[in-house]
Coordinates of C-alpha atoms in Angstrom, one line a residue:
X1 CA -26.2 2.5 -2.9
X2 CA -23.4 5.1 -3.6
X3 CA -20.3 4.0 -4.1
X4 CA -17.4 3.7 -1.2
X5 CA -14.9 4.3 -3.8
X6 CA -13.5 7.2 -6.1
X7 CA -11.0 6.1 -9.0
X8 CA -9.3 9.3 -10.7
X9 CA -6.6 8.8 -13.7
X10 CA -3.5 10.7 -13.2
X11 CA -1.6 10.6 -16.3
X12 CA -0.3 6.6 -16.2
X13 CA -1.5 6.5 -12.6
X14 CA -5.0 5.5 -10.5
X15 CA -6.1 7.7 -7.1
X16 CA -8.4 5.5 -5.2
X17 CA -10.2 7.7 -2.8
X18 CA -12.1 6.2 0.2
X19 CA -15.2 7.6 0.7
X20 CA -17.7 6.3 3.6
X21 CA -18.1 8.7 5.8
X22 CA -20.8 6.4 7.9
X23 CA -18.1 4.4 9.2
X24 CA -14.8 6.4 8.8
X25 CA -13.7 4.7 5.9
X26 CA -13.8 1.7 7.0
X27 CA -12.2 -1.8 5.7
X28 CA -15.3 -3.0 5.6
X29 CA -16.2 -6.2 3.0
X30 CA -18.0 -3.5 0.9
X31 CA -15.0 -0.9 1.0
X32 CA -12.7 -4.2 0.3
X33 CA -14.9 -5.4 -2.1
X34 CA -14.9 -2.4 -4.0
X35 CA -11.0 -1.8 -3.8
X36 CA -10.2 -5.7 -5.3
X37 CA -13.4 -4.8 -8.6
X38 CA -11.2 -1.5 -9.3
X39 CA -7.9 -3.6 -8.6
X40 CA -8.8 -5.5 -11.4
X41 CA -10.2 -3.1 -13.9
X42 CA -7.0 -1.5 -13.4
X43 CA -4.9 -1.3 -17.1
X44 CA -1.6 -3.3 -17.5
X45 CA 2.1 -0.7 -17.5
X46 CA 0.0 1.3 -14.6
X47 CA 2.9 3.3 -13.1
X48 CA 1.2 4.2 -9.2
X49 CA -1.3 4.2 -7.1
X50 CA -2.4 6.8 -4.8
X51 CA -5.0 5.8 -2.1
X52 CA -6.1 8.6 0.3
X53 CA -9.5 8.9 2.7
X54 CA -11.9 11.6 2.0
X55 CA -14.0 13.1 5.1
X56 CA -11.1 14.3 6.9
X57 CA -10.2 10.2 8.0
X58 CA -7.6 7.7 6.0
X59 CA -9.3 4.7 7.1
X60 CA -11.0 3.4 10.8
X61 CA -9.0 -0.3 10.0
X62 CA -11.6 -2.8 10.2
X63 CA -15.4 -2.8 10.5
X64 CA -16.3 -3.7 14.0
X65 CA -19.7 -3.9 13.7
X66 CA -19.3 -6.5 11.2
X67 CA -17.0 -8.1 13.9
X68 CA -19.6 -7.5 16.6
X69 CA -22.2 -9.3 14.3
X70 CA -20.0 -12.2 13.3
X71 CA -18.7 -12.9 16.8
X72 CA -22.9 -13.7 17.9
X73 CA -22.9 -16.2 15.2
X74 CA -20.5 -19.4 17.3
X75 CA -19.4 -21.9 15.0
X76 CA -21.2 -25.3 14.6
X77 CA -19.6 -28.0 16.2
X78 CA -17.3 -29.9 12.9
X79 CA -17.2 -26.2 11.4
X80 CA -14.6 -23.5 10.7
X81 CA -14.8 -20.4 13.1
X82 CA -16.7 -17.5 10.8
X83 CA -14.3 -15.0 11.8
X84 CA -11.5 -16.9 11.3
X85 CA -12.2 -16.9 7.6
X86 CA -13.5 -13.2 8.1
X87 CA -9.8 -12.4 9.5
X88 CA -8.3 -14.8 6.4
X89 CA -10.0 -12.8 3.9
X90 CA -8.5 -9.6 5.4
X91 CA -4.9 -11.0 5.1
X92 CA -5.5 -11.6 1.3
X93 CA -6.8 -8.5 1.1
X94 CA -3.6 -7.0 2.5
X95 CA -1.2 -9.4 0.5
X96 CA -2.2 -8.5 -2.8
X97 CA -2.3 -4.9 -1.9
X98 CA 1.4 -5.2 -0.6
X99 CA 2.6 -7.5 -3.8
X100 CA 0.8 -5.1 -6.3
X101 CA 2.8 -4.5 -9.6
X102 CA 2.8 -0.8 -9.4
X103 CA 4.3 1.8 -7.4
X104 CA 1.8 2.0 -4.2
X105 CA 1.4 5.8 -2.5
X106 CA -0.9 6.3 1.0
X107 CA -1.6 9.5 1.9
X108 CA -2.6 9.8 5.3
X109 CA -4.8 12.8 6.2
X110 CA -6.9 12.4 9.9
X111 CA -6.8 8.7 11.6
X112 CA -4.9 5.7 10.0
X113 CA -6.4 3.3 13.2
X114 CA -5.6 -0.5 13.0
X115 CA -6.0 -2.0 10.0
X116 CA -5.9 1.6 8.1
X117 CA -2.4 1.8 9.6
X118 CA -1.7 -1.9 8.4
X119 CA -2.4 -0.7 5.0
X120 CA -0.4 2.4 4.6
X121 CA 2.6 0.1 6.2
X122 CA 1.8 -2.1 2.9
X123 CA 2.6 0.6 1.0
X124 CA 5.4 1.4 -0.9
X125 CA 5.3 5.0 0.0
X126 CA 3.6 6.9 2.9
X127 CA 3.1 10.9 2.5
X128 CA 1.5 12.0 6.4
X129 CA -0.3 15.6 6.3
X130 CA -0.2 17.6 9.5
X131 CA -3.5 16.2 10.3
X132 CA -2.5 12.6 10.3
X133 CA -3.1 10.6 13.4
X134 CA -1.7 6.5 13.2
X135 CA -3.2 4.6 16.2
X136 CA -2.3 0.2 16.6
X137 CA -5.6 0.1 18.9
X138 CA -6.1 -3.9 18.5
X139 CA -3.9 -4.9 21.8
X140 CA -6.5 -2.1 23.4
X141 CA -9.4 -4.0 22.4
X142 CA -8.1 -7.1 23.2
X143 CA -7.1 -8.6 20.2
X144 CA -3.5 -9.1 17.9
X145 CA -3.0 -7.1 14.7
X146 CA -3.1 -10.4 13.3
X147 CA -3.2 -9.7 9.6
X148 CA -1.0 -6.7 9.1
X149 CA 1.6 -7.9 11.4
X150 CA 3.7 -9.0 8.4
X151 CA 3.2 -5.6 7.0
X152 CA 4.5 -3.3 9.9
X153 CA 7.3 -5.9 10.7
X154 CA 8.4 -5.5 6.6
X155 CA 7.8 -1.6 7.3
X156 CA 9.5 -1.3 10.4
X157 CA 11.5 -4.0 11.4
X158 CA 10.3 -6.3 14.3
X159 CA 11.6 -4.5 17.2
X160 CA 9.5 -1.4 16.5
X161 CA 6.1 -3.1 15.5
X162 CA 6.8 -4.6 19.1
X163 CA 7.2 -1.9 20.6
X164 CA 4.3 -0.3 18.6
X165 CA 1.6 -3.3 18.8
X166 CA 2.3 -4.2 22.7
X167 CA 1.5 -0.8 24.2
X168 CA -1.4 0.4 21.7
X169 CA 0.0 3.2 20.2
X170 CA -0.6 6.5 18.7
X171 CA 1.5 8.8 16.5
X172 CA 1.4 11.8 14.7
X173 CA 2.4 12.1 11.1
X174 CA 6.3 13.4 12.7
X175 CA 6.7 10.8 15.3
X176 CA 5.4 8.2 12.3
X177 CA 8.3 9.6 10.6
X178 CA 11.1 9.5 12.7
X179 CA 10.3 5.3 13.5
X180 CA 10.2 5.3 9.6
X181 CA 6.1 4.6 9.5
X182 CA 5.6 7.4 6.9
X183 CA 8.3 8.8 4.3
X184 CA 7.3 12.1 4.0
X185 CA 5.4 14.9 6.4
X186 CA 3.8 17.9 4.6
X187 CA 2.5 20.7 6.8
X188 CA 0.3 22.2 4.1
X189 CA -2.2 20.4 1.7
X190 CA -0.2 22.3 -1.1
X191 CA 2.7 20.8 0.0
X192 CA 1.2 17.4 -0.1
X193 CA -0.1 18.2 -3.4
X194 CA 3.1 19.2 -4.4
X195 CA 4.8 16.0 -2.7
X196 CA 2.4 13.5 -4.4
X197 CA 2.5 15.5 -8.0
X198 CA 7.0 15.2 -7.7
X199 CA 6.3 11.4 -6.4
X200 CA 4.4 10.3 -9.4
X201 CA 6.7 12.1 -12.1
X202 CA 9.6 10.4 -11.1
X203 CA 7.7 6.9 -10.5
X204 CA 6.6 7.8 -14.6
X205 CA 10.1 8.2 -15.1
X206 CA 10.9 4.4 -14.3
X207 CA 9.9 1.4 -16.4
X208 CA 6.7 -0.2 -15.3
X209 CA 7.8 -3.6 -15.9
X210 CA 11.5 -3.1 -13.9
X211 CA 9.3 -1.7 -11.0
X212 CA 7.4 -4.5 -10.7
X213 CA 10.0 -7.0 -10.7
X214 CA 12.1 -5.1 -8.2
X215 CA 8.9 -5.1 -5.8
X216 CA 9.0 -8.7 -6.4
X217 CA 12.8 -9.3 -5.8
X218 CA 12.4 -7.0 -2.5
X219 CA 10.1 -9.2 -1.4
X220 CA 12.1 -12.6 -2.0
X221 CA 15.5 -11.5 -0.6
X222 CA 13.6 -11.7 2.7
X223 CA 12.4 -14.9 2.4
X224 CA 15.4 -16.7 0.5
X225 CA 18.5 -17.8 1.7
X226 CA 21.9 -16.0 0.0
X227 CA 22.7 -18.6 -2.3
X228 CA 19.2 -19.2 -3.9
X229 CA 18.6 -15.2 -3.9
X230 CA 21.8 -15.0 -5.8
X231 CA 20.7 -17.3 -8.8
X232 CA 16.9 -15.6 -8.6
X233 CA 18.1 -12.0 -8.9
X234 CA 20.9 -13.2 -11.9
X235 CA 17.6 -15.0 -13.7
X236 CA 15.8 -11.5 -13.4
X237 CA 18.4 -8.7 -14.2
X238 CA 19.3 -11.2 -17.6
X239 CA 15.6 -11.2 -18.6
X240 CA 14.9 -8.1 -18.2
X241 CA 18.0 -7.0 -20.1
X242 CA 17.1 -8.9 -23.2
X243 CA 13.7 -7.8 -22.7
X244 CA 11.7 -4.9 -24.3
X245 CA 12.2 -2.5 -21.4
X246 CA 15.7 -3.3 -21.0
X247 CA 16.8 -2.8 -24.5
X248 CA 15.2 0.3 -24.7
X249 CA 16.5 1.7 -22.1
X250 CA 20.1 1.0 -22.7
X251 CA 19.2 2.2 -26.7
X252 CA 17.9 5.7 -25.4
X253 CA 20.8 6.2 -23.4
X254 CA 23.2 5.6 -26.2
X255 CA 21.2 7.5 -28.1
X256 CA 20.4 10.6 -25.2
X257 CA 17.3 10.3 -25.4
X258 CA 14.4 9.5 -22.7
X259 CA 12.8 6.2 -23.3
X260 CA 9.2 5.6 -24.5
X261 CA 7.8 5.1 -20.9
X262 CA 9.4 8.3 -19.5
X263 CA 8.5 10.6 -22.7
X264 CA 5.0 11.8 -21.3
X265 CA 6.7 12.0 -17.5

């Protein structure tokens, strides 16, 4: 079987390239199983990660035939509901790519539908081409964007996944940008190229380690009250002070020079 997945090194960076044209680049478990293997083969101090679609389509969200397939199989009486952990294992998947270390980069060329839209809304950074389509179909089909519902309210703000979710809708790559979906619209693939190439140089310019704890700190100053954020963001900007990074970096700029992460940048 060929693989769904394309990794390419850029410098200190991974592109992850989704390639099964059979079912538009599906999320299905063989597309997310591949994903988590190079996940973890990725090297520790990675600085991004740039996932795109190839065949002209980002990604068709989930797999419905495996949906179709699982939904014929009712749950025995005493037993958990198949698709319940089918759906469950879709939300980890969706976690860990939102709370990844690294600097995280979707490109969206053609169709981000469903759960491809729920996973360029985990990322940190969304480039749109002029090709890119975003399409919440789930309300359309009868069903909640149950697992990447966290994802577009952390992208978006609750009023606008609302708003997006409740009447099934469909955006170009401008209209994505204007509610804030995507951060940047190129109208040419140079210009994307271009986007994505002055993206990961400055990402290269920032200590890995910093990057990764101020993903983490973004993510509990929504969840923590004022007081206790207060006391968790002290215990982290002391650390990394009087850690490696953060002595070298205060070192090089005494001495006006770039630090060892930003010297091949």
């Amino acid at each position: 079987m060929e693989a769904l997945l394309h990794v390419h090194e850029i410098g200190r960076s991974l592109k992850f390239v989704l390639d099964d044209p059979r079912r538009q680049n599906a999320l299905s478990a063989e597309m997310v199983g591949e994903i988590e293997s190079a996940l973890d083969a990725a090297a520790p101090g990675l600085a991004a990660l740039v996932i795109e679609g190839a065949n002209g389509v980002f990604s068709a969200g989930a797999d419905l035939k495996s949906l179709s397939s699982a939904l014929a199989t009712p749950p025995k009486p005493g037993e958990a509901d198949p698709l319940e952990a089918l759906n469950a294992a879709g939300g980890r998947f969706f976690a860990r790519f939102a709370a990844l270390p690294y600097v995280t980069i979707a490109v969206v060329d053609g169709a981000a539908v469903g759960g491809g839209m729920g996973l360029a809304a985990a990322a940190d950074i969304v480039v749109a081409t002029q090709r890119a389509r975003f399409a919440l179909s789930e309300t359309s089909l009868g069903i909640p964007p149950a697992q990447i519902a966290p994802h577009l309210v952390a992208r978006l703000g609750e009023r606008l996944a609302r708003r997006l979710a409740l009447t099934g809708a469909r955006l170009d790559g401008r209209e994505a940008a204007a509610l804030g979906l995507a951060d940047f619209t190129c109208d040419s693939d140079a210009e994307r190229d271009a986007r994505i190439e002055a993206l990961l140089a400055s990402i290269e310019r920032c200590a890995p380690g910093a990057n990764a704890e101020a993903k983490r700190l973004f993510r509990a100053c929504r969840t923590q009250a004022s007081d206790a954020y207060i006391e968790t963001a002290a215990k982290s900007f002391a650390e990394a002070l009087r850690g490696p990074e953060g002595r070298e970096g205060l070192t090089a700029f005494v001495e006006k020079r770039a630090p060892y992460w930003a010297r091949s940048a």
